[in-house]
Amino acid sequence: DAFSEATTKKTKTMMTPRLPSLPLVLLLDLTRHGYSFEKYGYTDVLKEVPGIEKLELPTLGFPGMEELALLETPALVTGLMDHPEARRWRAWERWKAESLYEVNDWFGNLELHSRGERVSYFDDRQEDRLNLNLTRPYSIVERTIKEFLDGCRNGELLYSGGGEHPSFNPDVKPHTSFTVDGKPPNVYLYWACPGVCDYLHFDCQGVLLTQVSGEKEVFIMDPQHFSHLSYYPQAHLNNRYSRMQLCPGAAPVDVDAFPRLKNLKQFYHTTLKPGDAVWIPAYWLHTIAIPWHVPISTSVAIKDPVDLEEKINLPSFYKGTLEPPWLTQHRGQAAAAFHLTLRYLQRSMNVSLSEARTVYETLQQRLEPDKATQRSFPTATCKMLDERALSAHDREHLFTWIESLNFDSFKGIEPGVAQVVALREVEALTETYVGPLNLLAMFGLMAKCVDAGAVGDASGMGKTAASSPPAPKHGNMKDGL
């Protein structure tokens, strides 16, 4: 069948850039911001990463949304325009630049991006929360359709992403047969000027991204590389995003600025043209960029209506469906309860996030340049992590709650995805117990104490007599953090 026939091919060949047809003043401005269309091909943005390989996506015929939602790896999807419903979409003809000039309507929530940068900031007025801006400067503007098209022509970086529009929603109907588990899909419309590029991110549900007009470059990376790609921590308002941009024509990503990027060995890249589609499973890391030689780029995202955590019925700290018993506001007891719960969580999920030191260093890197906002524990000691900091009653209460958890459904998902979901759960658990502003300090304390043998490590191999959390009733134990 189409799934078994899909094969992955490797190539290091990069595309030859097509020079954009833009006003001279705009080309000069782009050059000033580091763009060089003759020097850099569109997929050369990762060329400075040692030994990086570009992989070609496997191709399969559109099997239907229900079947596609079961696919755990990305793929190019063909034949969508031949689908009985999709071929009736008016968007194929109406969403071309020359046709859109006739539409008398407007966008009320356009993002106007700039080619500059600004660093993250910390809002100290919010005592108990990280409030750090993603380094993506844009303002919200209103434009008529004609003004949007003229803006694209004049080099403005306008983007209307992830929303709906009353004038254009009917253009991608019907889609009643695109249901998953009997639920209608979530359908989003994307409109972008040439030059727009997003930051690496992931979605919590699978998405079928279909190109309607213009072109769109898509970069996809296996979630097993998550810790190498400078994602913001879970407590960050933009926790699904990385600090890295992959922009067409721009200079390659600075490996010195993102040192863990050297561990990235491969990525997928494809250029979508009208009628092309790509399936991006939940938690696969991806971003898009609009080539400069197209007048506009429009696409439709048909998303699985159910998040992965809900689909596998995962007890989730991040989703708020799982809340540990609050023992006391006393700092030491909260830290001990966190440590015990974390040790169990890693084992019961049957994944390993390596030693405390490694996770601590990963968090340090992910919090740059925001780690200055982290608060240290006053008079922090390793005794804070020892279960003997808990009263016998509280310890029994905690263990009873831990034994009630069931993570069986987690073990069947793709390993790279499991790593990302587990890390999100760990950080959400940290926030639950110690607050987001102490997130780095908590892991730093654990790293120091485990290294010194002053507290039991994740596998119960520490040098103290502290007992391990109870063995889970469901699934196998595995060493973790």
PDB file of C-alpha atoms in Angstrom, residues 296-435:
ATOM      1  CA  ILE A 296       1.683  35.722  -2.520  1.00  0.00           C
ATOM      2  CA  SER A 297       1.433  32.342  -0.848  1.00  0.00           C
ATOM      3  CA  THR A 298      -1.870  30.868   0.362  1.00  0.00           C
ATOM      4  CA  SER A 299      -2.495  27.507   1.972  1.00  0.00           C
ATOM      5  CA  VAL A 300      -4.986  25.512   4.009  1.00  0.00           C
ATOM      6  CA  ALA A 301      -4.126  23.559   7.135  1.00  0.00           C
ATOM      7  CA  ILE A 302      -6.466  20.668   7.896  1.00  0.00           C
ATOM      8  CA  LYS A 303      -5.701  19.628  11.461  1.00  0.00           C
ATOM      9  CA  ASP A 304      -6.558  16.541  13.412  1.00  0.00           C
ATOM     10  CA  PRO A 305      -9.281  17.782  15.795  1.00  0.00           C
ATOM     11  CA  VAL A 306      -7.767  15.935  18.770  1.00  0.00           C
ATOM     12  CA  ASP A 307      -4.453  16.720  20.495  1.00  0.00           C
ATOM     13  CA  LEU A 308      -2.038  13.826  20.904  1.00  0.00           C
ATOM     14  CA  GLU A 309      -2.298  13.857  24.722  1.00  0.00           C
ATOM     15  CA  GLU A 310      -6.064  13.539  24.513  1.00  0.00           C
ATOM     16  CA  LYS A 311      -5.836  10.921  21.787  1.00  0.00           C
ATOM     17  CA  ILE A 312      -3.721   8.597  23.935  1.00  0.00           C
ATOM     18  CA  ASN A 313      -5.592   9.600  27.098  1.00  0.00           C
ATOM     19  CA  LEU A 314      -2.381  10.733  28.763  1.00  0.00           C
ATOM     20  CA  PRO A 315      -2.668  11.960  32.367  1.00  0.00           C
ATOM     21  CA  SER A 316      -1.153  15.389  31.763  1.00  0.00           C
ATOM     22  CA  PHE A 317       0.302  18.069  34.006  1.00  0.00           C
ATOM     23  CA  TYR A 318       0.694  20.334  30.968  1.00  0.00           C
ATOM     24  CA  LYS A 319      -2.953  19.979  29.940  1.00  0.00           C
ATOM     25  CA  GLY A 320      -4.113  20.429  33.521  1.00  0.00           C
ATOM     26  CA  THR A 321      -5.833  17.041  33.651  1.00  0.00           C
ATOM     27  CA  LEU A 322      -3.366  15.840  36.286  1.00  0.00           C
ATOM     28  CA  GLU A 323      -2.709  17.674  39.529  1.00  0.00           C
ATOM     29  CA  PRO A 324      -0.573  16.176  42.298  1.00  0.00           C
ATOM     30  CA  PRO A 325      -1.808  16.389  45.865  1.00  0.00           C
ATOM     31  CA  TRP A 326      -0.631  19.649  47.349  1.00  0.00           C
ATOM     32  CA  LEU A 327       1.174  18.707  50.513  1.00  0.00           C
ATOM     33  CA  THR A 328       2.224  21.998  52.005  1.00  0.00           C
ATOM     34  CA  GLN A 329       3.529  25.395  51.031  1.00  0.00           C
ATOM     35  CA  HIS A 330       6.760  24.585  52.886  1.00  0.00           C
ATOM     36  CA  ARG A 331       9.568  24.786  50.329  1.00  0.00           C
ATOM     37  CA  GLY A 332      11.478  21.733  51.483  1.00  0.00           C
ATOM     38  CA  GLN A 333       8.490  19.419  51.463  1.00  0.00           C
ATOM     39  CA  ALA A 334       7.403  20.633  48.032  1.00  0.00           C
ATOM     40  CA  ALA A 335      10.889  19.968  46.608  1.00  0.00           C
ATOM     41  CA  ALA A 336      10.983  16.457  48.080  1.00  0.00           C
ATOM     42  CA  ALA A 337       7.528  15.650  46.720  1.00  0.00           C
ATOM     43  CA  PHE A 338       8.588  16.984  43.321  1.00  0.00           C
ATOM     44  CA  HIS A 339      11.734  14.857  43.299  1.00  0.00           C
ATOM     45  CA  LEU A 340       9.863  11.659  44.146  1.00  0.00           C
ATOM     46  CA  THR A 341       7.083  12.329  41.633  1.00  0.00           C
ATOM     47  CA  LEU A 342       9.589  13.160  38.918  1.00  0.00           C
ATOM     48  CA  ARG A 343      11.517   9.930  39.455  1.00  0.00           C
ATOM     49  CA  TYR A 344       8.319   7.951  39.087  1.00  0.00           C
ATOM     50  CA  LEU A 345       7.104   9.956  36.100  1.00  0.00           C
ATOM     51  CA  GLN A 346      10.236   9.249  34.078  1.00  0.00           C
ATOM     52  CA  ARG A 347      10.142   5.523  34.770  1.00  0.00           C
ATOM     53  CA  SER A 348       6.439   5.032  34.207  1.00  0.00           C
ATOM     54  CA  MET A 349       6.608   6.815  30.849  1.00  0.00           C
ATOM     55  CA  ASN A 350       9.329   4.340  29.888  1.00  0.00           C
ATOM     56  CA  VAL A 351      11.582   7.071  28.480  1.00  0.00           C
ATOM     57  CA  SER A 352      14.910   8.414  29.600  1.00  0.00           C
ATOM     58  CA  LEU A 353      15.836  12.067  29.733  1.00  0.00           C
ATOM     59  CA  SER A 354      19.359  11.176  30.878  1.00  0.00           C
ATOM     60  CA  GLU A 355      20.995  12.375  34.060  1.00  0.00           C
ATOM     61  CA  ALA A 356      20.006  15.445  36.045  1.00  0.00           C
ATOM     62  CA  ARG A 357      23.164  17.223  34.918  1.00  0.00           C
ATOM     63  CA  THR A 358      22.289  16.837  31.235  1.00  0.00           C
ATOM     64  CA  VAL A 359      18.740  18.092  31.704  1.00  0.00           C
ATOM     65  CA  TYR A 360      20.048  21.012  33.751  1.00  0.00           C
ATOM     66  CA  GLU A 361      22.454  22.011  30.969  1.00  0.00           C
ATOM     67  CA  THR A 362      19.689  21.621  28.385  1.00  0.00           C
ATOM     68  CA  LEU A 363      17.435  23.918  30.384  1.00  0.00           C
ATOM     69  CA  GLN A 364      20.241  26.440  30.761  1.00  0.00           C
ATOM     70  CA  GLN A 365      20.603  26.536  26.993  1.00  0.00           C
ATOM     71  CA  ARG A 366      16.852  26.758  26.421  1.00  0.00           C
ATOM     72  CA  LEU A 367      16.517  29.631  28.888  1.00  0.00           C
ATOM     73  CA  GLU A 368      19.207  31.764  27.256  1.00  0.00           C
ATOM     74  CA  PRO A 369      19.125  34.760  27.350  1.00  0.00           C
ATOM     75  CA  ASP A 370      16.341  34.590  29.933  1.00  0.00           C
ATOM     76  CA  LYS A 371      18.098  32.629  32.668  1.00  0.00           C
ATOM     77  CA  ALA A 372      18.839  35.900  34.481  1.00  0.00           C
ATOM     78  CA  THR A 373      15.127  35.938  35.340  1.00  0.00           C
ATOM     79  CA  GLN A 374      15.406  32.682  37.280  1.00  0.00           C
ATOM     80  CA  ARG A 375      15.219  32.824  41.044  1.00  0.00           C
ATOM     81  CA  SER A 376      17.466  30.766  43.273  1.00  0.00           C
ATOM     82  CA  PHE A 377      16.205  28.885  46.302  1.00  0.00           C
ATOM     83  CA  PRO A 378      17.116  30.628  49.530  1.00  0.00           C
ATOM     84  CA  THR A 379      19.323  28.365  51.687  1.00  0.00           C
ATOM     85  CA  ALA A 380      18.866  25.477  49.203  1.00  0.00           C
ATOM     86  CA  THR A 381      20.286  22.180  50.423  1.00  0.00           C
ATOM     87  CA  CYS A 382      20.202  18.604  49.220  1.00  0.00           C
ATOM     88  CA  LYS A 383      18.059  17.719  52.202  1.00  0.00           C
ATOM     89  CA  MET A 384      15.211  19.551  50.472  1.00  0.00           C
ATOM     90  CA  LEU A 385      15.052  16.710  47.931  1.00  0.00           C
ATOM     91  CA  ASP A 386      15.151  13.860  50.402  1.00  0.00           C
ATOM     92  CA  GLU A 387      11.845  12.127  50.977  1.00  0.00           C
ATOM     93  CA  ARG A 388      12.570  12.249  54.707  1.00  0.00           C
ATOM     94  CA  ALA A 389      11.712  15.945  54.457  1.00  0.00           C
ATOM     95  CA  LEU A 390       8.127  14.707  54.173  1.00  0.00           C
ATOM     96  CA  SER A 391       6.084  13.593  57.121  1.00  0.00           C
ATOM     97  CA  ALA A 392       5.088   9.929  57.159  1.00  0.00           C
ATOM     98  CA  HIS A 393       1.473  10.927  56.488  1.00  0.00           C
ATOM     99  CA  ASP A 394       2.377  13.124  53.503  1.00  0.00           C
ATOM    100  CA  ARG A 395       4.709  10.493  52.080  1.00  0.00           C
ATOM    101  CA  GLU A 396       2.012   7.829  52.240  1.00  0.00           C
ATOM    102  CA  HIS A 397      -0.484  10.237  50.682  1.00  0.00           C
ATOM    103  CA  LEU A 398       1.928  10.992  47.827  1.00  0.00           C
ATOM    104  CA  PHE A 399       2.763   7.335  47.159  1.00  0.00           C
ATOM    105  CA  THR A 400      -0.918   6.402  47.105  1.00  0.00           C
ATOM    106  CA  TRP A 401      -1.527   9.067  44.467  1.00  0.00           C
ATOM    107  CA  ILE A 402       1.514   7.991  42.423  1.00  0.00           C
ATOM    108  CA  GLU A 403       0.347   4.378  42.386  1.00  0.00           C
ATOM    109  CA  SER A 404      -2.999   5.473  40.937  1.00  0.00           C
ATOM    110  CA  LEU A 405      -1.397   6.797  37.736  1.00  0.00           C
ATOM    111  CA  ASN A 406      -1.527   4.842  34.497  1.00  0.00           C
ATOM    112  CA  PHE A 407       0.802   5.692  31.621  1.00  0.00           C
ATOM    113  CA  ASP A 408       0.272   2.548  29.534  1.00  0.00           C
ATOM    114  CA  SER A 409      -1.079   4.522  26.573  1.00  0.00           C
ATOM    115  CA  PHE A 410       2.096   6.624  26.432  1.00  0.00           C
ATOM    116  CA  LYS A 411       4.352   3.735  25.548  1.00  0.00           C
ATOM    117  CA  GLY A 412       2.958   3.170  22.067  1.00  0.00           C
ATOM    118  CA  ILE A 413       3.826   6.537  20.559  1.00  0.00           C
ATOM    119  CA  GLU A 414       6.859   7.309  18.401  1.00  0.00           C
ATOM    120  CA  PRO A 415      10.064   7.531  20.566  1.00  0.00           C
ATOM    121  CA  GLY A 416      11.101  11.035  19.476  1.00  0.00           C
ATOM    122  CA  VAL A 417       7.611  12.350  20.158  1.00  0.00           C
ATOM    123  CA  ALA A 418       7.634  10.599  23.517  1.00  0.00           C
ATOM    124  CA  GLN A 419      10.805  12.458  24.481  1.00  0.00           C
ATOM    125  CA  VAL A 420       9.257  15.876  23.758  1.00  0.00           C
ATOM    126  CA  VAL A 421       5.974  15.082  25.505  1.00  0.00           C
ATOM    127  CA  ALA A 422       7.836  13.716  28.527  1.00  0.00           C
ATOM    128  CA  LEU A 423      10.010  16.817  28.805  1.00  0.00           C
ATOM    129  CA  ARG A 424       6.945  19.052  28.632  1.00  0.00           C
ATOM    130  CA  GLU A 425       5.332  17.017  31.388  1.00  0.00           C
ATOM    131  CA  VAL A 426       8.472  17.208  33.532  1.00  0.00           C
ATOM    132  CA  GLU A 427       8.660  20.983  33.193  1.00  0.00           C
ATOM    133  CA  ALA A 428       4.941  21.379  33.834  1.00  0.00           C
ATOM    134  CA  LEU A 429       5.363  19.230  36.942  1.00  0.00           C
ATOM    135  CA  THR A 430       8.240  21.476  38.015  1.00  0.00           C
ATOM    136  CA  GLU A 431       6.058  24.534  37.616  1.00  0.00           C
ATOM    137  CA  THR A 432       3.293  22.883  39.645  1.00  0.00           C
ATOM    138  CA  TYR A 433       5.557  22.247  42.606  1.00  0.00           C
ATOM    139  CA  VAL A 434       8.132  25.013  42.627  1.00  0.00           C
ATOM    140  CA  GLY A 435       6.896  27.739  40.278  1.00  0.00           C
TER     141      GLY A 435
END
